[in-house]
PDB file of C-alpha atoms in Angstrom:
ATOM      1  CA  UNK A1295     -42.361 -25.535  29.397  1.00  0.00           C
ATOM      2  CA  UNK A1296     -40.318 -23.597  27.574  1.00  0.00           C
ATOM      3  CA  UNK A1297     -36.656 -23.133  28.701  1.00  0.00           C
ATOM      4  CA  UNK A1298     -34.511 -20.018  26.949  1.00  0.00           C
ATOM      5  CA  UNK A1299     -30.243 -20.767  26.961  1.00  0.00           C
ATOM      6  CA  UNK A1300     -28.450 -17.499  27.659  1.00  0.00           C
ATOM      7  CA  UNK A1301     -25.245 -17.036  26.111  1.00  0.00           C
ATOM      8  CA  UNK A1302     -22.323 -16.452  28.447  1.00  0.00           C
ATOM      9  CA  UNK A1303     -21.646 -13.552  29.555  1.00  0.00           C
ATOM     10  CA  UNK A1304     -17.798 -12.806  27.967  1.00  0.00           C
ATOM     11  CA  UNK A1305     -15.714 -10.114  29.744  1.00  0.00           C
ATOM     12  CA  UNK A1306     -13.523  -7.856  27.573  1.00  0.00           C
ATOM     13  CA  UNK A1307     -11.053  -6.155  29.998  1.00  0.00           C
ATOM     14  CA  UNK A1308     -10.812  -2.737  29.177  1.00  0.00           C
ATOM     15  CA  UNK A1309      -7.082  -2.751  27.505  1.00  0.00           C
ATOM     16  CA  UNK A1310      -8.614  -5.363  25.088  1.00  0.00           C
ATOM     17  CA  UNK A1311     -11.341  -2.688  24.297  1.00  0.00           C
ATOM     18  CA  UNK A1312      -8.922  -0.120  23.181  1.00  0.00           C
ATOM     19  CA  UNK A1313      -6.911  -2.659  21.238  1.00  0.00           C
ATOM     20  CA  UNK A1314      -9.644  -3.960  19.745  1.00  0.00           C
ATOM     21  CA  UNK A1315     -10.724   0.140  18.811  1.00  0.00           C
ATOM     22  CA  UNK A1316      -7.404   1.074  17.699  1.00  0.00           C
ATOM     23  CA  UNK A1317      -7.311  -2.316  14.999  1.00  0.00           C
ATOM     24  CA  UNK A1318     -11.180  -0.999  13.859  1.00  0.00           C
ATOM     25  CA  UNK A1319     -10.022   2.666  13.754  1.00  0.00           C
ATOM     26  CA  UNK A1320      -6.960   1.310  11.420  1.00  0.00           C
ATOM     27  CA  UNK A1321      -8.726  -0.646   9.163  1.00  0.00           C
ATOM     28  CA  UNK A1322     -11.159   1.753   8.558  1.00  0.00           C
ATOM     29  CA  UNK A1323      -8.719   4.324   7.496  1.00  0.00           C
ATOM     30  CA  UNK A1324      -7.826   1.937   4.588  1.00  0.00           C
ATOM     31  CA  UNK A1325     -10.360   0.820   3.882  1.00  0.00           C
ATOM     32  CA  UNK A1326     -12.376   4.332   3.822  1.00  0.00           C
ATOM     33  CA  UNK A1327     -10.123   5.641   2.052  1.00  0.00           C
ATOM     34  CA  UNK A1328      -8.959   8.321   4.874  1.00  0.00           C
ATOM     35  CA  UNK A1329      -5.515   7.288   4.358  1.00  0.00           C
ATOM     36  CA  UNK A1330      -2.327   7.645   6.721  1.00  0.00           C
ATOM     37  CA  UNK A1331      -1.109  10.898   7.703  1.00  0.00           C
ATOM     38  CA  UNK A1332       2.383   9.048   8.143  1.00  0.00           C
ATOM     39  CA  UNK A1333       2.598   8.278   4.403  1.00  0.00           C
ATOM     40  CA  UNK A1334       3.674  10.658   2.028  1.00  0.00           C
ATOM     41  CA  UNK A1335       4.957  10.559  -1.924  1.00  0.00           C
ATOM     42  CA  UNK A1336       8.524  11.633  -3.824  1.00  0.00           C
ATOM     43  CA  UNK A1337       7.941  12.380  -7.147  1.00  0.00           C
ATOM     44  CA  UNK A1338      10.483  12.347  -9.604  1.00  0.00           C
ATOM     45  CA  UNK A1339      10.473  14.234 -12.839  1.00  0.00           C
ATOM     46  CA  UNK A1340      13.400  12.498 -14.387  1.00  0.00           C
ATOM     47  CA  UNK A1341      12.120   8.952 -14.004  1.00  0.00           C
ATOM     48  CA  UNK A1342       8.391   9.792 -14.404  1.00  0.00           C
ATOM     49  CA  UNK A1343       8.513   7.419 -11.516  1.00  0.00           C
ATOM     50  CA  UNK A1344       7.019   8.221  -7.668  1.00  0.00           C
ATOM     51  CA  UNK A1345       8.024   6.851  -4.612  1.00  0.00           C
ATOM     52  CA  UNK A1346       5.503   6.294  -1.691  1.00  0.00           C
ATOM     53  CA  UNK A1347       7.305   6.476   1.916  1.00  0.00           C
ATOM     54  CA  UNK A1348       6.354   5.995   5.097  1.00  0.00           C
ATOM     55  CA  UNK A1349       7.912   8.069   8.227  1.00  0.00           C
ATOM     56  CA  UNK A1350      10.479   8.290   5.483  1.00  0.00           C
ATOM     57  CA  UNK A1351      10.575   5.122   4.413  1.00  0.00           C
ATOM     58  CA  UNK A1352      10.305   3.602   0.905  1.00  0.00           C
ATOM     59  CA  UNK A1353       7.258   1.426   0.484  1.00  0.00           C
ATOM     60  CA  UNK A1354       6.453   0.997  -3.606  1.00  0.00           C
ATOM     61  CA  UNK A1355       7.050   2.744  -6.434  1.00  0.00           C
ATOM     62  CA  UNK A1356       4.361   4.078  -9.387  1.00  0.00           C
ATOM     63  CA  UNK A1357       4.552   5.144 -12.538  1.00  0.00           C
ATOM     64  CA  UNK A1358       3.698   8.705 -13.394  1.00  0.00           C
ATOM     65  CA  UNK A1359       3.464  11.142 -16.456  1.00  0.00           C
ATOM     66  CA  UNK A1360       4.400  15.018 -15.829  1.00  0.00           C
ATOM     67  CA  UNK A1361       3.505  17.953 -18.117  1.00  0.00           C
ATOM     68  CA  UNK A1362       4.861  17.715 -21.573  1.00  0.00           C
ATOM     69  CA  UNK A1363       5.237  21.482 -21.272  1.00  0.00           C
ATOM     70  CA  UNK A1364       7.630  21.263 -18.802  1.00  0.00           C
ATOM     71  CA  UNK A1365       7.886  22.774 -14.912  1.00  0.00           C
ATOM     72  CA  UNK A1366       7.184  25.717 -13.413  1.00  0.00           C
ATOM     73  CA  UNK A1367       4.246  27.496 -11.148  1.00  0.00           C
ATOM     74  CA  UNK A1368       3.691  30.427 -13.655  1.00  0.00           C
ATOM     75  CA  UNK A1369      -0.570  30.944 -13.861  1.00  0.00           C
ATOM     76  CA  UNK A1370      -1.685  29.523 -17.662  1.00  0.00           C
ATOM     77  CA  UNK A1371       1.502  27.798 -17.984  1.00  0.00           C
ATOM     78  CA  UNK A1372       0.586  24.182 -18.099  1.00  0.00           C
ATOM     79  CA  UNK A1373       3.538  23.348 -15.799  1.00  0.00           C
ATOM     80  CA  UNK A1374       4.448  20.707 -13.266  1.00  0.00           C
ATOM     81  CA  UNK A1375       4.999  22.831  -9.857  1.00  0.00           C
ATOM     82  CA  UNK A1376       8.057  21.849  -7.979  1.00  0.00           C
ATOM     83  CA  UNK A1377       8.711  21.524  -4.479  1.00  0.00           C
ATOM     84  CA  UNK A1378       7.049  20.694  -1.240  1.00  0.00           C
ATOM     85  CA  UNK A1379       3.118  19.944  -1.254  1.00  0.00           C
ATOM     86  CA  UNK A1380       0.347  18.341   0.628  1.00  0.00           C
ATOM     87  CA  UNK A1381      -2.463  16.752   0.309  1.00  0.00           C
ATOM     88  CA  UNK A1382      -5.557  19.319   0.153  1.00  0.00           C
ATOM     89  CA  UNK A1383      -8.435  17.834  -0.871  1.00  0.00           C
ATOM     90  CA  UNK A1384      -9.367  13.820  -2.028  1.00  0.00           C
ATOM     91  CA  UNK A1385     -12.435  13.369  -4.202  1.00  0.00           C
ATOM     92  CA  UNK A1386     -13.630   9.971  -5.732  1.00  0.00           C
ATOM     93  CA  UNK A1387     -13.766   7.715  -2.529  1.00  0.00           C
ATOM     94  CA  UNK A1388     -16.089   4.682  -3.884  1.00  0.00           C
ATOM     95  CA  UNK A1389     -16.200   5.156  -7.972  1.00  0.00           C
ATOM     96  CA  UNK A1390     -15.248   2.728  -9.702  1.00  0.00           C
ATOM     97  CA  UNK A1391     -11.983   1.919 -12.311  1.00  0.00           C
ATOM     98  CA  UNK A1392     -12.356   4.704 -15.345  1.00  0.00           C
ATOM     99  CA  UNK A1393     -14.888   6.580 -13.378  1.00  0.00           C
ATOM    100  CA  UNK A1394     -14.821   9.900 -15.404  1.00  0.00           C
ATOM    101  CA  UNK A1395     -14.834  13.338 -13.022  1.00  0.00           C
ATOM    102  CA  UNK A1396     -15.471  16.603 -14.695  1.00  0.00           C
ATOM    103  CA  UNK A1397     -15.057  19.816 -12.686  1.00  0.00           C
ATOM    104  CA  UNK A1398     -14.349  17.132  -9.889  1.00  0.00           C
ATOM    105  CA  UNK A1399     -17.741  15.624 -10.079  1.00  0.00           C
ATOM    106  CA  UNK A1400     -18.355  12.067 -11.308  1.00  0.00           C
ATOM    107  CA  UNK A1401     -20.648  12.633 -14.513  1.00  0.00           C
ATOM    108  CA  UNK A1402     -21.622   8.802 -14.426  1.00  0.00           C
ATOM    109  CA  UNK A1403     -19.286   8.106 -16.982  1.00  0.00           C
ATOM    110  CA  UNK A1404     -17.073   4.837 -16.865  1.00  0.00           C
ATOM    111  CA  UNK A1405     -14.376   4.580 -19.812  1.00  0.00           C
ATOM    112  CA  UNK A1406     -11.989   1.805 -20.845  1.00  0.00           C
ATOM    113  CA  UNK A1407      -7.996   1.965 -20.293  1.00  0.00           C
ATOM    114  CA  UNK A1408      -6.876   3.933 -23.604  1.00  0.00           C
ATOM    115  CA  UNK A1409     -10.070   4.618 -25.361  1.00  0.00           C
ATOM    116  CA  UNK A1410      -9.615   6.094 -28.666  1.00  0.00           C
ATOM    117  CA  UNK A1411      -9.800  10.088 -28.740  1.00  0.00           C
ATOM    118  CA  UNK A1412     -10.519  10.302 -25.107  1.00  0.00           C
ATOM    119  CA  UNK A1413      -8.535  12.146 -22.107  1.00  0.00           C
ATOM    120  CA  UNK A1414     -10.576  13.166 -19.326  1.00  0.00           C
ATOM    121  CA  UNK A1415      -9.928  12.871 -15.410  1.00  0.00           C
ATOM    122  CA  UNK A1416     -10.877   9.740 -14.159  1.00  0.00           C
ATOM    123  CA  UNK A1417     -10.812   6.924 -11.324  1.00  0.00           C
ATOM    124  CA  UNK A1418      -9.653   9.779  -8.375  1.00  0.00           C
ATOM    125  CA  UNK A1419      -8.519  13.255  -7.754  1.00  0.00           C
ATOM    126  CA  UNK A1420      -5.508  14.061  -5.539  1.00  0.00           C
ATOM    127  CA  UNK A1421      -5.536  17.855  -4.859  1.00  0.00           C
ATOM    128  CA  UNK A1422      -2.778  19.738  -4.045  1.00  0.00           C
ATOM    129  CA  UNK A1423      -1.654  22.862  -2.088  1.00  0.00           C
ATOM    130  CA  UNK A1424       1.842  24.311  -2.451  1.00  0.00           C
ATOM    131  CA  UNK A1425       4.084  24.982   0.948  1.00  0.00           C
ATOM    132  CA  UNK A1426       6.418  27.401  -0.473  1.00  0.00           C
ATOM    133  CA  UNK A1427       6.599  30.474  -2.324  1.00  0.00           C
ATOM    134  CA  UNK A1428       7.465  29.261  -5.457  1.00  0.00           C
ATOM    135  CA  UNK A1429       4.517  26.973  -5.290  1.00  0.00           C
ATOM    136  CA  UNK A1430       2.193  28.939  -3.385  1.00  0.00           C
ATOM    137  CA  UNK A1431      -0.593  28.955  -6.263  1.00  0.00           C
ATOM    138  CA  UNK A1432      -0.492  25.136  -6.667  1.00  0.00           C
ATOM    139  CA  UNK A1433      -4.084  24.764  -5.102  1.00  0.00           C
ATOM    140  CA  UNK A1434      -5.375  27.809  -7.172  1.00  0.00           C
ATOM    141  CA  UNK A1435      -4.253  25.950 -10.424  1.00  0.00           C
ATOM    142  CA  UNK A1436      -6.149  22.845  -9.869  1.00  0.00           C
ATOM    143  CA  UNK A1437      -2.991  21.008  -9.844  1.00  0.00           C
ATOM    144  CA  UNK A1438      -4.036  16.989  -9.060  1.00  0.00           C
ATOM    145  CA  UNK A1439      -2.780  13.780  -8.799  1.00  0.00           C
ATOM    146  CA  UNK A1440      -5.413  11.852 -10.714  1.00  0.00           C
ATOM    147  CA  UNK A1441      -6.245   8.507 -12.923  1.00  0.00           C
ATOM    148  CA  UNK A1442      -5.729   8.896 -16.328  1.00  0.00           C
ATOM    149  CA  UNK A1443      -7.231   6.755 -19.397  1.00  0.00           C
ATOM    150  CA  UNK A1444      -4.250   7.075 -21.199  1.00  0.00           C
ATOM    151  CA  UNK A1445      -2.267   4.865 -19.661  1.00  0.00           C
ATOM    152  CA  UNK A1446       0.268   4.022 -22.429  1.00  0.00           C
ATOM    153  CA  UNK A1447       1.818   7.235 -21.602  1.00  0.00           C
ATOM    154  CA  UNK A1448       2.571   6.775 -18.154  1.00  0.00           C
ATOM    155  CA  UNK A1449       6.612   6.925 -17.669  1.00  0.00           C
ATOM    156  CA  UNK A1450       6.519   9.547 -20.401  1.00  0.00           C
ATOM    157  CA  UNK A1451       5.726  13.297 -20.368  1.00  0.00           C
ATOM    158  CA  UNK A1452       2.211  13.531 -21.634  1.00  0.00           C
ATOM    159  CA  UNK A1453      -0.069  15.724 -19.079  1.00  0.00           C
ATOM    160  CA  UNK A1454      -0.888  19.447 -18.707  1.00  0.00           C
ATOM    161  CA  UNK A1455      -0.149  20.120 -15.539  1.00  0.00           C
ATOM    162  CA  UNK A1456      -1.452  17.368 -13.034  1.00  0.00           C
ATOM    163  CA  UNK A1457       0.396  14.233 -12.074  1.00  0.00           C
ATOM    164  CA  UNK A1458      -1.142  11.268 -13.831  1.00  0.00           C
ATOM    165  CA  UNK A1459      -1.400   7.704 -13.100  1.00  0.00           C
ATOM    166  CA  UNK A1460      -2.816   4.123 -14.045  1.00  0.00           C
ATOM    167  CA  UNK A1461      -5.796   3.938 -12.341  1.00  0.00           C
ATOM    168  CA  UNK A1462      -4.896   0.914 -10.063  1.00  0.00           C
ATOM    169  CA  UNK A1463      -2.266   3.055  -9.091  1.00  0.00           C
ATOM    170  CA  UNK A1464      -4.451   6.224  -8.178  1.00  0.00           C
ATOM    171  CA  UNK A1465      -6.807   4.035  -6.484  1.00  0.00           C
ATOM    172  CA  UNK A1466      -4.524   2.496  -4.055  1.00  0.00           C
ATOM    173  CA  UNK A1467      -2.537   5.451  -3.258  1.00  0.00           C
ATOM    174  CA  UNK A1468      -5.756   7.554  -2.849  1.00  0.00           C
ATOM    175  CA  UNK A1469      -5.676   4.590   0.368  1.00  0.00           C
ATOM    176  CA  UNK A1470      -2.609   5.759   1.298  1.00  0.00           C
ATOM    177  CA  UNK A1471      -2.440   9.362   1.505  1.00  0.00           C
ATOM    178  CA  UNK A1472      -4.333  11.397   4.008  1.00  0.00           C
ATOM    179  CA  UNK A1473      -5.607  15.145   4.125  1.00  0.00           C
ATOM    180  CA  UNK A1474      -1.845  16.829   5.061  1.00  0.00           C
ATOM    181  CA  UNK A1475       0.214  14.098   3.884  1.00  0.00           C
ATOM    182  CA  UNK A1476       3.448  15.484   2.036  1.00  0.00           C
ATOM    183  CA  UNK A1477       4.094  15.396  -1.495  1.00  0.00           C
ATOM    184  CA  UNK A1478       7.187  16.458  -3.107  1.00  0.00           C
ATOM    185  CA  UNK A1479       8.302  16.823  -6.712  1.00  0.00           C
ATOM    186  CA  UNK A1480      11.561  17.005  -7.816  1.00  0.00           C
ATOM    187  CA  UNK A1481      13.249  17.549 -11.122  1.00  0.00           C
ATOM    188  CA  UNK A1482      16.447  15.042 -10.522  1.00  0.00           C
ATOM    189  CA  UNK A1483      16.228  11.028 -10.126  1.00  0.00           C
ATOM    190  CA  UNK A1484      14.759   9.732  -7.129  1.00  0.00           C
ATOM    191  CA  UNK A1485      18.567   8.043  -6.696  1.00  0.00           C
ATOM    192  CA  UNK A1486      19.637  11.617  -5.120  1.00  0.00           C
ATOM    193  CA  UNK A1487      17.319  10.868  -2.373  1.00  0.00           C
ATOM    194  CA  UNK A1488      17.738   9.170   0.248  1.00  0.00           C
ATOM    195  CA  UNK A1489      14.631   6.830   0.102  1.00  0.00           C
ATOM    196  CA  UNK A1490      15.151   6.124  -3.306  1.00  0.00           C
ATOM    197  CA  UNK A1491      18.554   4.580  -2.931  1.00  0.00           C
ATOM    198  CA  UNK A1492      17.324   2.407   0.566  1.00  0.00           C
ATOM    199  CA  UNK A1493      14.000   1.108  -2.412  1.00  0.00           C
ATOM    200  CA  UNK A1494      16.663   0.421  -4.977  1.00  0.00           C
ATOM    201  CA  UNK A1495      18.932  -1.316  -2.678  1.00  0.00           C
ATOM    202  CA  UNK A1496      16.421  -3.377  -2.430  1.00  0.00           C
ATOM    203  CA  UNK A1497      14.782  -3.591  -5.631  1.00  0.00           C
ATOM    204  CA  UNK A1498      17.528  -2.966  -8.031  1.00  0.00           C
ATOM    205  CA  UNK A1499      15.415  -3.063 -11.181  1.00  0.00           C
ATOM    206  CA  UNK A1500      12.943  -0.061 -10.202  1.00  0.00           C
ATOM    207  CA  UNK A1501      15.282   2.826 -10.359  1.00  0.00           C
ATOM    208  CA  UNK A1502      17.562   3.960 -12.992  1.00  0.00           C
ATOM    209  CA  UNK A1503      21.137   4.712 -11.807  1.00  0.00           C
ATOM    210  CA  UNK A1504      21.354   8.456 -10.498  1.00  0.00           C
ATOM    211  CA  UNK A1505      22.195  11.148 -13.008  1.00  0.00           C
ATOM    212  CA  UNK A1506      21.277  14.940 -13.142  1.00  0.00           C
TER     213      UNK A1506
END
């Protein structure tokens, strides 16, 4: 005679159901790489440095590398915009470290951190879209945050346009940012911000002391 054990019957009430949604729905923003909408980025041209915040608050900083030719919005110019951005478009969720992208598709291509003679896009595109007039054609100049190879230029001037970064660095903040989240570039040290001084308060050795 054969006798089958039913499990218990557990009962979830329903608050525990929408906690227990809301946690999922988190953690799958992370770890999809959806990002928060509550996060945002300060970039400062000065340091070469950028500041992640959340609702305004510092979290970590990065290393970056602006255009060696300098800032500006002019069409063919190979200037970092300045000003007020968002987050357009993402592109890269899943490939891996040194994942090389041409015309923002992966070509199957994995390079090493600073391999001789080479400089393409790699790890993850960031793409941006200007919010005022002076930056209005950031979008239409395929300005990105993105991973570079080159990373013994990061903190240094060294890109044509885009926003580079290690490509640890891309790849977690690509987790961080969402569709809409802010980004904002400025030409002075992130000490004339107010996030910047609250992170260096805390972590003196991360900032430089605030000049022009």
């Amino acid at each position: 005679m054969n006798i089958t054990h039913r499990a218990p019957m557990i009962h979830v009430p329903s608050y525990g159901l929408f906690w227990i949604a809301a946690i999922a729905a988190v953690l799958c923003l992370t770890s999809c790489g959806q990002g928060d909408p509550r996060n945002g980025v300060i970039i400062s041209v000065k340091d070469q440095k950028m500041l992640l915040v959340h609702n305004g608050a510092p979290v970590k900083t990065y290393g970056v590398s602006t255009s060696k030719f300098g800032l500006g919005s002019r069409r063919g110019s190979l200037h970092t915009p300045l000003g007020r951005m968002e987050v357009a478009r993402k592109i890269g969720s899943g490939a891996p470290s040194g994942a090389v992208f041409k015309s923002r598709r992966r070509t199957g291509e994995v390079i090493k951190v600073n391999a001789p003679g080479r400089d393409p896009i790699v790890s993850r595109i960031i793409w941006l879209r200007g919010k005022q007039s002076r930056n209005r054609n950031t979008y239409a100049r395929y300005i990105y945050i993105h991973g570079t190879p080159e990373e013994r230029n990061i903190g240094h001037p060294a890109s044509y346009g885009c926003i580079r970064m290690k490509s640890r660095d891309i790849i977690d903040l690509y987790r961080q940012l969402a569709i809409g989240s802010g980004v904002n570039i400025i030409r002075r040290s992130l000490m004339h911000t107010n996030a910047g001084r609250d992170y260096a308060a805390r972590n003196e050795s991360y900032l430089p002391a605030a000049g022009n």
